[in-house]
Amino acid sequence: MLRKKNRKTKLKKKNPVWESVRKTVFKMLILVFTVYFVGFWGRKAVYLLLSNLSCFKLTEVCVKDHFMLEGKEAFEFSRLKPGINIFSLEISPLAKEIKEKHPEYEDVVVKRVLPDSIFILLKERLPVVQIKMVKFYPVDKNSFVIPYPKDIPYSDLPIVIGVEPTEVTLNNFSNSLRIRKAIEIVNLLKRMSFPWRKNVAKINLTSLNDVSMLLDNGIEIKLGSNLQEEKFERLAQVLEEIKVKSISPAFIDLRFKDVIIGPK
């Protein structure tokens, strides 16, 4: 009976290693909680203190893009009012509000500039192609139709042919399959460093099964439906040969196994 009792006593003894681990984990949890609590509420307390100091009252707003807005125009753009404390402003919601009202900007960054200013940086969408409605509208990499039209084409952007007006909403994202396909082609040419990518004047997507491009020298490139990188590598070789031989064909047909070069 005595032996059995000793066994039970031994089983009840705590493992010193486990106890050490448990205490360490508990201390770490207490430390993390304390740091979080002090940091969160400490920050709140600092902002509360700063938001009641008169030296941080807003006197200037600066809006920067390719232009610079200051004074009354900047206040009107941001819808801020002079005299409010810059620390009482919620920066993230303000940036979100501006972006919602101006979707033509890809991103909006708002910063406090001590002691009494707000700086707003507008990041413009970068166009990669353009479409013609009544005027020419640039389109960014995400199929967003940028509301900055021109009467004449943008000189450095390929025109997408075949896009119907019903496929496009200005100052918004387009669901046009033709626009997405054109952006895919432009991205492919850029990714493979296609030597003549800046010479592409038009991308004809009237038929998605018979895609073609027009270079700025008037040569039509017939691509068909297969738009793999290999086809553009072949095109680069043909264009280099044409350049060396000083040939000026009407078209280059890559739809078949053998390349066909059509004379003018």
C-alpha positions as CSV (number, residue, x, y, z in Angstrom):
1,M,0.0,0.0,0.0
2,L,2.9,2.4,0.8
3,R,4.5,1.8,-2.6
4,K,1.3,2.6,-4.4
5,K,0.9,5.8,-2.4
6,N,4.5,6.9,-3.3
7,R,3.8,6.3,-7.0
8,K,0.7,8.6,-6.9
9,T,2.8,11.2,-5.1
10,K,5.4,11.1,-7.8
11,L,2.8,11.4,-10.5
12,K,1.4,14.5,-9.0
13,K,4.8,16.3,-9.0
14,K,4.9,19.1,-11.5
15,N,7.3,19.0,-14.5
16,P,9.8,21.9,-13.8
17,V,10.5,22.4,-17.6
18,W,6.8,22.7,-18.4
19,E,6.3,25.1,-15.5
20,S,9.1,27.3,-16.7
21,V,7.7,27.4,-20.3
22,R,4.2,28.2,-18.9
23,K,5.5,31.0,-16.8
24,T,7.5,32.5,-19.7
25,V,4.6,32.4,-22.1
26,F,2.4,34.0,-19.5
27,K,4.9,36.8,-18.9
28,M,5.2,37.4,-22.6
29,L,1.4,37.6,-23.0
30,I,1.3,40.1,-20.2
31,L,4.1,42.1,-21.8
32,V,2.5,42.2,-25.2
33,F,-0.8,43.2,-23.8
34,T,0.8,46.0,-21.7
35,V,2.7,47.3,-24.7
36,Y,-0.4,47.2,-26.9
37,F,-2.5,48.9,-24.2
38,V,0.0,51.6,-23.5
39,G,0.8,52.2,-27.2
40,F,-2.8,52.4,-28.3
41,W,-4.1,54.5,-25.5
42,G,-0.9,56.5,-25.3
43,R,-1.2,57.4,-28.9
44,K,-4.9,58.4,-28.4
45,A,-3.9,60.6,-25.5
46,V,-1.2,62.3,-27.5
47,Y,-3.6,63.0,-30.4
48,L,-6.2,64.2,-28.0
49,L,-3.7,66.6,-26.5
50,L,-2.4,67.9,-29.8
51,S,-5.9,68.3,-31.3
52,N,-6.6,70.9,-28.6
53,L,-3.6,73.1,-29.2
54,S,-4.2,76.3,-31.2
55,C,-0.8,76.2,-32.8
56,F,-1.9,73.3,-35.0
57,K,-4.9,75.1,-36.6
58,L,-5.1,74.6,-40.4
59,T,-4.0,77.6,-42.4
60,E,-2.7,76.1,-45.6
61,V,-3.6,73.2,-48.0
62,C,-1.3,72.1,-50.8
63,V,-2.5,69.8,-53.6
64,K,0.1,68.4,-55.9
65,D,-0.2,66.5,-59.2
66,H,1.3,67.6,-62.5
67,F,-0.2,70.9,-61.3
68,M,-0.1,72.7,-57.9
69,L,-3.2,73.9,-56.1
70,E,-2.8,76.3,-53.2
71,G,-5.0,78.8,-51.3
72,K,-8.7,78.9,-51.9
73,E,-8.6,76.4,-54.8
74,A,-6.8,73.8,-52.6
75,F,-9.4,74.2,-49.8
76,E,-12.2,73.8,-52.2
77,F,-10.7,70.7,-53.8
78,S,-10.1,69.0,-50.4
79,R,-13.3,70.5,-48.8
80,L,-11.3,71.4,-45.8
81,K,-11.9,74.6,-43.8
82,P,-9.3,76.9,-42.3
83,G,-9.0,76.9,-38.5
84,I,-9.6,73.2,-37.9
85,N,-6.9,71.4,-35.9
86,I,-4.8,69.2,-38.3
87,F,-4.7,66.4,-35.6
88,S,-8.4,66.3,-35.4
89,L,-8.5,65.3,-39.1
90,E,-8.8,61.6,-39.9
91,I,-6.2,61.2,-42.6
92,S,-7.2,57.9,-44.1
93,P,-10.9,58.7,-44.5
94,L,-10.0,62.0,-46.1
95,A,-7.8,60.3,-48.7
96,K,-10.6,57.8,-49.4
97,E,-13.2,60.5,-49.8
98,I,-11.0,62.4,-52.3
99,K,-10.4,59.3,-54.3
100,E,-14.1,58.4,-54.4
101,K,-14.9,61.9,-55.7
102,H,-11.9,61.8,-58.2
103,P,-11.6,58.2,-59.4
104,E,-9.4,59.5,-62.3
105,Y,-6.6,59.3,-59.7
106,E,-5.1,55.9,-59.0
107,D,-4.0,56.9,-55.5
108,V,-4.4,59.8,-53.0
109,V,-1.9,60.4,-50.2
110,V,-2.7,62.9,-47.4
111,K,-0.1,64.1,-44.9
112,R,0.1,66.5,-42.0
113,V,2.8,69.1,-42.3
114,L,3.6,70.7,-39.0
115,P,2.6,73.1,-37.7
116,D,-0.5,74.0,-39.7
117,S,-0.7,72.5,-43.1
118,I,-2.1,69.6,-45.0
119,F,-0.3,68.2,-48.1
120,I,-2.3,66.1,-50.6
121,L,-0.4,64.1,-53.3
122,L,-2.4,62.9,-56.3
123,K,-1.1,59.9,-58.2
124,E,-2.4,60.0,-61.8
125,R,-3.3,56.9,-63.7
126,L,-0.8,56.0,-66.4
127,P,-2.4,55.3,-69.8
128,V,-1.3,52.4,-71.9
129,V,-3.8,52.5,-74.8
130,Q,-6.4,54.9,-76.1
131,I,-9.9,54.5,-77.6
132,K,-11.8,56.8,-79.9
133,M,-15.3,57.8,-78.9
134,V,-16.1,61.3,-80.2
135,K,-12.7,62.2,-79.0
136,F,-9.6,60.1,-78.0
137,Y,-9.7,58.8,-74.4
138,P,-6.6,57.3,-72.7
139,V,-7.1,54.0,-70.8
140,D,-4.9,52.7,-67.9
141,K,-3.6,49.2,-67.2
142,N,-6.7,48.3,-65.3
143,S,-9.1,49.3,-68.1
144,F,-10.0,52.6,-66.4
145,V,-11.2,55.1,-69.0
146,I,-9.4,58.4,-68.0
147,P,-11.6,61.5,-68.6
148,Y,-8.9,63.6,-70.3
149,P,-10.0,63.5,-74.0
150,K,-8.1,65.0,-76.9
151,D,-9.4,66.0,-80.4
152,I,-6.3,64.3,-81.9
153,P,-4.8,61.0,-80.9
154,Y,-2.2,60.8,-78.1
155,S,1.1,60.4,-79.9
156,D,2.5,57.7,-77.8
157,L,-0.5,55.4,-77.2
158,P,-1.8,52.7,-79.6
159,I,-5.5,53.2,-80.6
160,V,-7.8,50.2,-79.9
161,I,-10.0,49.6,-82.9
162,G,-13.4,47.8,-82.6
163,V,-14.5,49.1,-79.2
164,E,-18.2,50.0,-79.1
165,P,-19.5,53.0,-77.2
166,T,-21.8,50.7,-75.2
167,E,-18.7,48.9,-73.8
168,V,-17.3,52.1,-72.2
169,T,-18.2,54.3,-69.3
170,L,-16.1,57.4,-69.0
171,N,-14.3,57.9,-65.7
172,N,-14.8,54.3,-64.7
173,F,-13.5,50.8,-65.3
174,S,-14.5,49.2,-68.5
175,N,-15.5,45.5,-68.9
176,S,-14.7,45.6,-72.6
177,L,-13.0,42.3,-73.7
178,R,-11.4,44.2,-76.5
179,I,-9.8,46.8,-74.2
180,R,-8.5,44.0,-71.9
181,K,-7.1,42.1,-74.9
182,A,-5.3,45.3,-76.2
183,I,-3.8,45.8,-72.7
184,E,-2.7,42.2,-72.7
185,I,-0.9,42.7,-76.0
186,V,0.8,45.9,-74.8
187,N,1.9,44.2,-71.6
188,L,3.3,41.3,-73.6
189,L,5.3,43.6,-75.9
190,K,6.7,45.4,-72.9
191,R,7.5,42.3,-71.0
192,M,9.5,40.8,-73.9
193,S,11.1,44.2,-74.7
194,F,9.7,44.1,-78.3
195,P,12.0,46.5,-80.2
196,W,9.1,48.1,-82.2
197,R,6.5,48.3,-79.4
198,K,6.5,52.1,-79.5
199,N,5.8,52.0,-83.3
200,V,2.5,50.3,-82.8
201,A,-0.1,52.9,-83.8
202,K,-3.3,50.8,-83.8
203,I,-4.5,47.4,-82.5
204,N,-7.4,46.2,-84.5
205,L,-9.7,44.0,-82.3
206,T,-12.8,44.2,-84.4
207,S,-12.6,40.5,-84.6
208,L,-11.0,38.7,-81.6
209,N,-10.2,35.8,-83.8
210,D,-8.4,37.9,-86.4
211,V,-6.3,40.4,-84.5
212,S,-4.0,42.8,-86.4
213,M,-1.8,45.7,-85.6
214,L,-0.8,48.8,-87.7
215,L,2.7,50.2,-87.3
216,D,3.3,53.9,-87.6
217,N,5.1,53.3,-90.9
218,G,1.9,51.9,-92.4
219,I,2.7,48.2,-92.3
220,E,-0.2,46.0,-91.2
221,I,0.7,43.0,-89.0
222,K,-1.8,40.2,-89.3
223,L,-1.7,38.1,-86.1
224,G,-4.9,36.0,-86.0
225,S,-6.1,34.6,-82.7
226,N,-2.8,33.1,-81.4
227,L,-1.0,35.9,-79.5
228,Q,1.9,34.0,-78.0
229,E,5.3,35.5,-77.4
230,E,6.8,33.2,-80.0
231,K,4.8,34.9,-82.7
232,F,6.1,38.4,-81.7
233,E,9.7,37.0,-81.7
234,R,9.2,35.9,-85.3
235,L,7.8,39.4,-86.1
236,A,10.8,41.1,-84.6
237,Q,13.1,39.0,-86.8
238,V,11.1,39.8,-89.9
239,L,11.0,43.5,-89.2
240,E,14.8,43.5,-88.7
241,E,15.3,41.8,-92.0
242,I,13.0,44.3,-93.7
243,K,14.9,47.2,-92.1
244,V,18.2,45.8,-93.3
245,K,16.9,45.2,-96.9
246,S,15.1,48.6,-96.9
247,I,11.8,46.9,-97.9
248,S,8.5,48.6,-97.3
249,P,5.7,45.9,-97.5
250,A,2.0,46.5,-97.2
251,F,1.6,43.7,-94.6
252,I,3.2,40.9,-92.7
253,D,1.0,37.9,-92.2
254,L,1.9,35.7,-89.2
255,R,-1.3,33.6,-89.1
256,F,0.2,30.6,-90.9
257,K,3.3,28.5,-90.4
258,D,5.2,30.4,-93.1
259,V,5.4,34.2,-92.8
260,I,3.9,36.0,-95.8
261,I,5.1,39.4,-96.7
262,G,2.8,41.3,-99.0
263,P,4.2,44.0,-101.3
264,K,2.5,47.4,-101.7
